[in-house]
Short mmCIF file of C-alpha atoms and ligand atoms in Angstrom, two decimals:
data_model
loop_
_atom_site.label_atom_id
_atom_site.label_comp_id
_atom_site.label_asym_id
_atom_site.label_seq_id
_atom_site.Cartn_x
_atom_site.Cartn_y
_atom_site.Cartn_z
CA UNK A 1 73.36 24.24 -14.88
CA UNK A 2 76.64 26.17 -14.45
CA UNK A 3 77.39 28.83 -17.07
CA UNK A 4 81.01 27.96 -17.74
CA UNK A 5 81.87 31.03 -19.81
CA UNK A 6 80.88 33.31 -16.94
CA UNK A 7 83.54 32.45 -14.36
CA UNK A 8 84.50 35.39 -12.12
CA UNK A 9 87.00 35.69 -9.30
CA UNK A 10 86.49 37.63 -6.07
CA UNK A 11 88.72 38.25 -3.07
CA UNK A 12 88.36 39.40 0.54
CA UNK A 13 91.28 40.07 2.89
CA UNK A 14 92.06 38.99 6.45
CA UNK A 15 92.94 41.64 8.99
CA UNK A 16 95.11 42.63 11.89
CA UNK A 17 93.87 45.15 14.39
CA UNK A 18 96.39 47.89 15.15
CA UNK A 19 94.66 48.83 18.40
CA UNK A 20 91.19 48.77 20.01
CA UNK A 21 90.82 45.17 21.18
CA UNK A 22 87.56 43.87 22.64
CA UNK A 23 86.02 47.28 22.21
CA UNK A 24 83.80 46.62 19.18
CA UNK A 25 81.03 44.84 21.10
CA UNK A 26 81.19 47.59 23.71
CA UNK A 27 80.22 50.24 21.16
CA UNK A 28 83.81 51.46 21.18
CA UNK A 29 86.47 52.36 18.61
CA UNK A 30 88.74 50.00 16.65
CA UNK A 31 91.58 50.58 14.19
CA UNK A 32 92.20 47.53 11.98
CA UNK A 33 93.99 47.14 8.65
CA UNK A 34 93.15 44.69 5.86
CA UNK A 35 96.17 42.53 4.98
CA UNK A 36 97.63 40.76 1.97
CA UNK A 37 96.51 37.31 3.15
CA UNK A 38 93.09 36.73 1.63
CA UNK A 39 90.39 34.32 0.56
CA UNK A 40 89.51 34.05 -3.10
CA UNK A 41 86.55 32.45 -4.69
CA UNK A 42 86.23 31.35 -8.26
CA UNK A 43 82.51 31.64 -9.00
CA UNK A 44 80.28 30.38 -11.79
CA UNK A 45 76.63 31.40 -11.91
CA UNK A 46 73.96 28.74 -12.41
CA UNK A 47 70.57 29.12 -13.95
CA UNK A 48 68.83 27.28 -11.08
CA UNK A 49 68.84 27.76 -7.27
CA UNK A 50 71.51 25.15 -6.51
CA UNK A 51 74.81 26.05 -4.83
CA UNK A 52 77.82 23.75 -4.96
CA UNK A 53 80.86 24.73 -2.89
CA UNK A 54 84.36 23.31 -2.58
CA UNK A 55 87.46 24.55 -0.78
CA UNK A 56 91.10 23.94 -1.60
CA UNK A 57 91.84 24.21 2.13
CA UNK A 58 89.24 21.79 3.52
CA UNK A 59 87.91 18.41 2.38
CA UNK A 60 84.34 17.76 1.28
CA UNK A 61 81.78 19.36 -0.99
CA UNK A 62 78.62 21.22 0.02
CA UNK A 63 75.65 21.07 -2.29
CA UNK A 64 72.30 22.61 -1.36
CA UNK A 65 69.37 24.64 -2.59
CA UNK A 66 69.07 28.35 -1.79
CA UNK A 67 65.52 27.53 -0.68
CA UNK A 68 66.71 25.22 2.08
CA UNK A 69 69.88 26.33 3.84
CA UNK A 70 70.80 24.33 6.94
CA UNK A 71 74.09 24.19 8.88
CA UNK A 72 76.19 21.06 8.34
CA UNK A 73 78.00 19.16 11.10
CA UNK A 74 80.45 17.64 8.61
CA UNK A 75 81.65 20.45 6.33
CA UNK A 76 81.82 23.09 9.03
CA UNK A 77 83.79 25.51 6.85
CA UNK A 78 80.74 25.61 4.58
CA UNK A 79 78.55 27.03 7.35
CA UNK A 80 80.15 30.48 6.97
CA UNK A 81 79.20 30.97 3.30
CA UNK A 82 75.85 29.22 3.83
CA UNK A 83 75.00 31.53 6.72
CA UNK A 84 75.82 34.54 4.56
CA UNK A 85 73.54 33.36 1.74
CA UNK A 86 70.75 32.83 4.23
CA UNK A 87 71.25 36.28 5.79
CA UNK A 88 71.35 37.97 2.36
CA UNK A 89 68.10 36.29 1.34
CA UNK A 90 66.42 37.13 4.64
CA UNK A 91 67.38 40.75 3.98
CA UNK A 92 65.40 40.53 0.73
CA UNK A 93 68.16 39.89 -1.80
CA UNK A 94 67.10 37.25 -4.33
CA UNK A 95 70.21 35.25 -5.15
CA UNK A 96 70.82 32.88 -8.06
CA UNK A 97 72.59 29.51 -7.77
CA UNK A 98 76.36 29.22 -8.19
CA UNK A 99 79.39 26.96 -8.15
CA UNK A 100 82.00 28.31 -5.80
CA UNK A 101 85.56 27.19 -5.28
CA UNK A 102 87.33 28.80 -2.32
CA UNK A 103 91.07 29.12 -1.86
CA UNK A 104 92.98 31.10 0.72
CA UNK A 105 96.26 31.83 2.46
CA UNK A 106 95.02 33.27 5.76
CA UNK A 107 96.40 30.99 8.49
CA UNK A 108 93.36 29.25 9.99
CA UNK A 109 93.19 29.84 13.74
CA UNK A 110 95.90 32.50 13.45
CA UNK A 111 93.58 35.26 14.60
CA UNK A 112 93.67 37.05 11.23
CA UNK A 113 89.98 36.58 10.55
CA UNK A 114 89.75 33.95 7.89
CA UNK A 115 86.10 33.53 8.91
CA UNK A 116 85.19 37.16 8.19
CA UNK A 117 87.06 36.93 4.87
CA UNK A 118 85.14 33.85 3.70
CA UNK A 119 81.88 35.52 4.72
CA UNK A 120 82.61 38.78 2.96
CA UNK A 121 83.94 37.16 -0.21
CA UNK A 122 80.79 35.03 -0.37
CA UNK A 123 78.54 38.05 -0.01
CA UNK A 124 80.38 40.05 -2.67
CA UNK A 125 80.47 37.11 -5.10
CA UNK A 126 76.84 36.05 -4.67
CA UNK A 127 75.50 39.60 -4.90
CA UNK A 128 77.60 40.46 -7.94
CA UNK A 129 76.68 37.22 -9.76
CA UNK A 130 73.04 38.01 -9.06
CA UNK A 131 73.43 41.54 -10.45
CA UNK A 132 72.77 43.18 -7.07
CA UNK A 133 74.61 46.24 -5.77
CA UNK A 134 74.66 46.49 -1.96
CA UNK A 135 76.28 48.89 0.41
CA UNK A 136 79.48 47.68 2.16
CA UNK A 137 78.19 48.55 5.64
CA UNK A 138 75.10 46.45 5.05
CA UNK A 139 77.22 43.59 3.69
CA UNK A 140 79.36 43.71 6.86
CA UNK A 141 76.31 43.66 9.11
CA UNK A 142 74.74 40.74 7.27
CA UNK A 143 78.01 38.77 7.43
CA UNK A 144 78.24 39.47 11.16
CA UNK A 145 74.66 38.30 11.57
CA UNK A 146 75.49 35.09 9.69
CA UNK A 147 78.38 34.40 12.06
CA UNK A 148 76.31 35.24 15.18
CA UNK A 149 73.15 33.37 14.24
CA UNK A 150 74.07 30.63 11.77
CA UNK A 151 77.59 29.69 12.85
CA UNK A 152 76.87 30.56 16.48
CA UNK A 153 79.92 32.74 17.19
CA UNK A 154 79.05 35.93 19.02
CA UNK A 155 81.66 38.19 17.33
CA UNK A 156 81.53 41.99 17.00
CA UNK A 157 81.50 43.94 13.72
CA UNK A 158 85.21 44.77 13.31
CA UNK A 159 86.43 41.85 11.20
CA UNK A 160 83.69 41.89 8.57
CA UNK A 161 83.82 45.69 8.35
CA UNK A 162 87.54 45.92 7.63
CA UNK A 163 87.47 42.98 5.22
CA UNK A 164 84.76 44.76 3.22
CA UNK A 165 86.12 48.29 3.52
CA UNK A 166 89.90 48.28 3.95
CA UNK A 167 92.00 50.71 1.92
CA UNK A 168 95.60 50.34 0.77
CA UNK A 169 98.08 52.14 3.07
CA UNK A 170 95.32 53.10 5.51
CA UNK A 171 93.86 51.85 8.76
CA UNK A 172 90.11 52.08 9.23
CA UNK A 173 88.88 53.91 12.31
CA UNK A 174 85.46 52.44 13.06
CA UNK A 175 83.09 53.85 15.61
CA UNK A 176 81.16 50.71 16.53
CA UNK A 177 78.37 52.73 18.17
CA UNK A 178 77.06 54.32 14.98
CA UNK A 179 79.29 52.58 12.39
CA UNK A 180 80.71 55.89 11.18
CA UNK A 181 84.24 55.35 9.89
CA UNK A 182 87.24 57.14 8.50
CA UNK A 183 90.32 56.00 6.60
CA UNK A 184 93.45 56.96 8.55
CA UNK A 185 96.61 57.33 6.41
CA UNK A 186 99.54 55.42 7.91
CA UNK A 187 102.85 57.26 8.17
CA UNK A 188 104.79 53.99 8.14
CA UNK A 189 107.58 54.95 5.78
CA UNK A 190 110.71 53.16 7.06
CA UNK A 191 108.63 50.92 9.35
CA UNK A 192 106.64 47.74 8.97
CA UNK A 193 103.95 45.98 10.91
CA UNK A 194 105.03 42.37 11.35
CA UNK A 195 102.51 39.79 12.52
CA UNK A 196 104.00 36.88 14.39
CA UNK A 197 101.91 33.72 14.68
CA UNK A 198 102.34 31.99 18.05
CA UNK A 199 100.86 28.89 16.38
CA UNK A 200 98.89 28.11 19.50
CA UNK A 201 95.13 27.79 19.36
CA UNK A 202 93.53 27.69 22.74
CA UNK A 203 90.10 26.09 22.80
CA UNK A 204 89.16 28.70 25.41
CA UNK A 205 88.56 31.40 22.84
CA UNK A 206 84.81 31.09 22.28
CA UNK A 207 83.74 30.37 25.86
CA UNK A 208 86.03 33.05 27.30
CA UNK A 209 85.00 35.53 24.59
CA UNK A 210 81.36 35.14 25.56
CA UNK A 211 82.26 35.38 29.23
CA UNK A 212 84.05 38.70 28.65
CA UNK A 213 80.99 40.02 26.83
CA UNK A 214 78.81 39.04 29.77
CA UNK A 215 81.20 40.64 32.26
CA UNK A 216 81.09 43.91 30.34
CA UNK A 217 77.28 43.78 30.23
CA UNK A 218 77.23 43.13 34.00
CA UNK A 219 79.45 46.19 34.57
CA UNK A 220 77.22 48.39 32.42
CA UNK A 221 74.11 47.20 34.26
CA UNK A 222 75.58 48.06 37.66
CA UNK A 223 76.82 51.49 36.62
CA UNK A 224 73.51 52.26 34.89
CA UNK A 225 71.72 51.78 38.22
CA UNK A 226 73.48 54.98 39.33
CA UNK A 227 73.88 56.72 35.98
CA UNK A 228 70.83 55.86 33.86
CA UNK A 229 72.25 57.51 30.73
CA UNK A 230 74.90 54.78 30.52
CA UNK A 231 73.96 52.12 27.97
CA UNK A 232 77.40 50.74 27.10
CA UNK A 233 81.01 51.09 28.27
CA UNK A 234 81.40 53.74 25.60
CA UNK A 235 79.38 56.01 27.87
CA UNK A 236 81.69 55.45 30.84
CA UNK A 237 85.00 57.21 31.45
CA UNK A 238 87.71 56.44 33.99
CA UNK A 239 86.33 59.00 36.44
CA UNK A 240 82.86 57.45 36.50
CA UNK A 241 84.37 53.97 36.79
CA UNK A 242 86.50 55.01 39.79
CA UNK A 243 83.47 56.62 41.38
CA UNK A 244 81.52 53.33 41.31
CA UNK A 245 84.47 51.01 41.87
CA UNK A 246 83.18 49.73 45.20
CA UNK A 247 79.89 48.62 43.66
CA UNK A 248 81.65 46.38 41.15
CA UNK A 249 83.22 42.99 41.68
CA UNK A 250 86.98 43.25 41.26
CA UNK A 251 87.04 41.21 38.06
CA UNK A 252 84.20 43.25 36.49
CA UNK A 253 86.02 46.46 37.39
CA UNK A 254 89.16 45.23 35.62
CA UNK A 255 87.24 44.23 32.48
CA UNK A 256 85.57 47.63 32.34
CA UNK A 257 88.87 49.41 32.93
CA UNK A 258 90.45 47.62 29.98
CA UNK A 259 87.64 48.60 27.61
CA UNK A 260 87.51 52.22 28.75
CA UNK A 261 91.28 52.77 28.61
CA UNK A 262 91.53 50.88 25.31
CA UNK A 263 88.96 53.15 23.65
CA UNK A 264 91.00 56.10 24.86
CA UNK A 265 94.17 54.51 23.44
CA UNK A 266 92.51 54.28 20.02
CA UNK A 267 91.81 58.05 20.14
CA UNK A 268 95.40 58.72 21.18
CA UNK A 269 96.73 56.44 18.43
CA UNK A 270 94.81 58.32 15.76
CA UNK A 271 96.31 61.59 17.01
CA UNK A 272 99.79 60.04 17.09
CA UNK A 273 99.38 58.71 13.52
CA UNK A 274 98.06 62.04 12.28
CA UNK A 275 101.21 63.61 13.83
CA UNK A 276 103.47 60.92 12.32
CA UNK A 277 104.55 60.03 15.87
CA UNK A 278 105.38 56.32 15.68
CA UNK A 279 107.20 56.29 19.00
CA UNK A 280 103.99 57.29 20.73
CA UNK A 281 102.03 54.71 18.74
CA UNK A 282 104.52 52.03 19.81
CA UNK A 283 104.03 52.95 23.48
CA UNK A 284 100.26 52.76 23.09
CA UNK A 285 100.61 49.27 21.55
CA UNK A 286 102.60 48.16 24.59
CA UNK A 287 100.06 49.64 27.00
CA UNK A 288 97.28 47.90 25.10
CA UNK A 289 98.99 44.55 25.51
CA UNK A 290 99.54 45.06 29.24
CA UNK A 291 95.88 45.92 29.69
CA UNK A 292 94.74 42.88 27.65
CA UNK A 293 97.04 40.69 29.71
CA UNK A 294 96.33 41.99 33.20
CA UNK A 295 92.88 43.55 33.13
CA UNK A 296 91.07 41.68 30.38
CA UNK A 297 93.04 38.43 30.80
CA UNK A 298 92.78 37.29 27.18
CA UNK A 299 96.50 36.83 26.50
CA UNK A 300 98.40 33.58 27.07
CA UNK A 301 102.00 32.73 27.99
CA UNK A 302 103.05 32.28 24.35
CA UNK A 303 101.69 35.69 23.28
CA UNK A 304 103.35 37.33 26.29
CA UNK A 305 106.68 35.75 25.39
CA UNK A 306 106.38 37.04 21.82
CA UNK A 307 105.63 40.57 23.01
CA UNK A 308 108.33 40.64 25.69
CA UNK A 309 111.02 39.27 23.40
CA UNK A 310 110.04 41.61 20.57
CA UNK A 311 110.59 44.61 22.81
CA UNK A 312 114.16 43.49 23.51
CA UNK A 313 115.10 43.59 19.83
CA UNK A 314 116.64 46.56 18.07
CA UNK A 315 114.34 48.66 15.91
CA UNK A 316 111.07 47.61 17.59
CA UNK A 317 108.81 50.48 18.66
CA UNK A 318 105.89 48.49 20.05
CA UNK A 319 104.25 45.08 20.22
CA UNK A 320 100.91 43.62 21.26
CA UNK A 321 98.59 40.67 20.80
CA UNK A 322 95.98 41.25 18.11
CA UNK A 323 92.48 39.81 17.71
CA UNK A 324 90.44 37.84 20.24
CA UNK A 325 93.45 36.39 22.11
CA UNK A 326 94.29 33.02 23.76
CA UNK A 327 96.66 32.32 20.85
CA UNK A 328 96.91 33.63 17.32
CA UNK A 329 99.19 36.53 16.44
CA UNK A 330 101.05 39.45 17.90
CA UNK A 331 101.90 42.50 15.82
CA UNK A 332 105.07 44.53 16.19
CA UNK A 333 106.06 47.87 14.70
CA UNK A 334 109.57 47.29 13.36
CA UNK A 335 112.08 49.52 11.60
CA UNK A 336 112.31 48.28 8.02
CA UNK A 337 116.03 47.59 7.97
CA UNK A 338 115.76 45.62 11.24
CA UNK A 339 113.00 43.27 10.03
CA UNK A 340 115.28 40.40 8.96
CA UNK A 341 117.15 40.46 12.24
CA UNK A 342 113.83 40.76 14.11
CA UNK A 343 112.42 37.62 12.51
CA UNK A 344 115.62 35.67 13.05
CA UNK A 345 115.96 36.64 16.71
CA UNK A 346 112.28 36.11 17.44
CA UNK A 347 112.26 32.65 15.88
CA UNK A 348 115.30 31.69 17.93
CA UNK A 349 114.04 33.05 21.24
CA UNK A 350 110.50 31.72 20.85
CA UNK A 351 111.77 28.28 19.83
CA UNK A 352 114.08 28.11 22.85
CA UNK A 353 111.31 29.04 25.27
CA UNK A 354 108.34 27.18 23.82
CA UNK A 355 109.67 24.60 21.35
CA UNK A 356 107.41 26.13 18.66
CA UNK A 357 108.54 27.64 15.35
CA UNK A 358 106.62 30.89 14.88
CA UNK A 359 105.51 32.26 11.51
CA UNK A 360 105.92 35.84 10.35
CA UNK A 361 103.76 37.87 7.99
CA UNK A 362 104.66 41.41 6.93
CA UNK A 363 101.34 43.30 7.00
CA UNK A 364 100.90 45.77 4.18
CA UNK A 365 97.56 47.56 4.51
CA UNK A 366 95.50 46.45 1.52
CA UNK A 367 92.16 47.20 -0.13
CA UNK A 368 88.97 45.54 1.07
CA UNK A 369 86.95 42.94 -0.83
CA UNK A 370 86.18 43.12 -4.52
CA UNK A 371 86.29 41.41 -7.88
CA UNK A 372 89.62 40.56 -9.45
CA UNK A 373 89.53 41.99 -12.92
CA UNK A 374 91.32 40.64 -15.97
CA UNK A 375 91.29 37.03 -14.73
CA UNK A 376 89.51 34.11 -16.25
C1 LIG B 401 87.42 38.75 17.47
C2 LIG B 401 86.02 39.25 17.08
C3 LIG B 401 86.00 40.76 16.87
C4 LIG B 401 86.62 41.48 18.08
C5 LIG B 401 87.97 40.87 18.43
C6 LIG B 401 88.57 41.46 19.68
O1 LIG B 401 88.29 38.92 16.40
O2 LIG B 401 85.59 38.61 15.90
O3 LIG B 401 84.69 41.20 16.64
O4 LIG B 401 85.75 41.47 19.17
O5 LIG B 401 87.89 39.47 18.61
O6 LIG B 401 88.89 42.80 19.49
#
């Protein structure tokens, strides 16, 4: 039975990645921020092992026992929280039943990681209701495992990590090789990061994502034949890559070059941010986009239009696609007093060229997941 007087509310944010795209599953560096858009869950503990879940954003209700968690073909949204509960229990955490009602304002399919947010908010809510304290790194890893194994999406660790560990006014530098991380203060006074949703969702994303992963693995395998100490692209620099260029198929070489140069751009971005040098950061954003477009080939015409048009507008220091690609959002670094004009001009230009009305979200770096206090 639900314990009605014990309702608690938890939240977990979506994210945009400032730089370091498609580097997380190559043991590289990433630099995301948690954003204002989030998923909330209103949670009531139960005294038995039954879980009942509803969502204000999707139809249907999921009802199941914690002793028998199976994916559903109908309420697919429910597979994310279910997978998390399964992963938590497999890790030895004994959960109690609950009634969960999800609500969120992260645009689905917008590339701002609504899936990681629903996973992380589920983990935080279920653990807290069950009186369990767990480390945020472990929570992120278990949520990633749920997405990989239960939902069947082969994502890296970035999205779950930032949703669990974001910090207001900071970006999180994550070293995906050893999961060490550091909060990087953002010298954004007078500037804003504006996400612009292309509102296109290409079905390519999951098949192409897996293909890119395989291409990177193929590159590593080839290079390791010559340099046995290489176990990921993190161990390869541009010099080594050039040296073995002839051994690699052209497309594999380009994929590797993106990852290697992108990891370097993350390092350079952190230096630029530490120096308060936003002009340099803007240039690195532009270089990142070019590399994602030409070498990694995960952009699409709509994202390219958004980036190219953004760079023509006054007060814009840089622009790039963010997230997995093939649709979703770009982010632009825009002078604060030019933001209104930026959104107006972008909407006009994008509409003229594509017939689509884009959406804009100012991205204030926010705290990671937690319980909302003082609510009932
Ligand atoms: C998706 C994945 C992340 C990461 C990005 C690309 O968002 O979930 O793990 O690989 O793509 O940087």
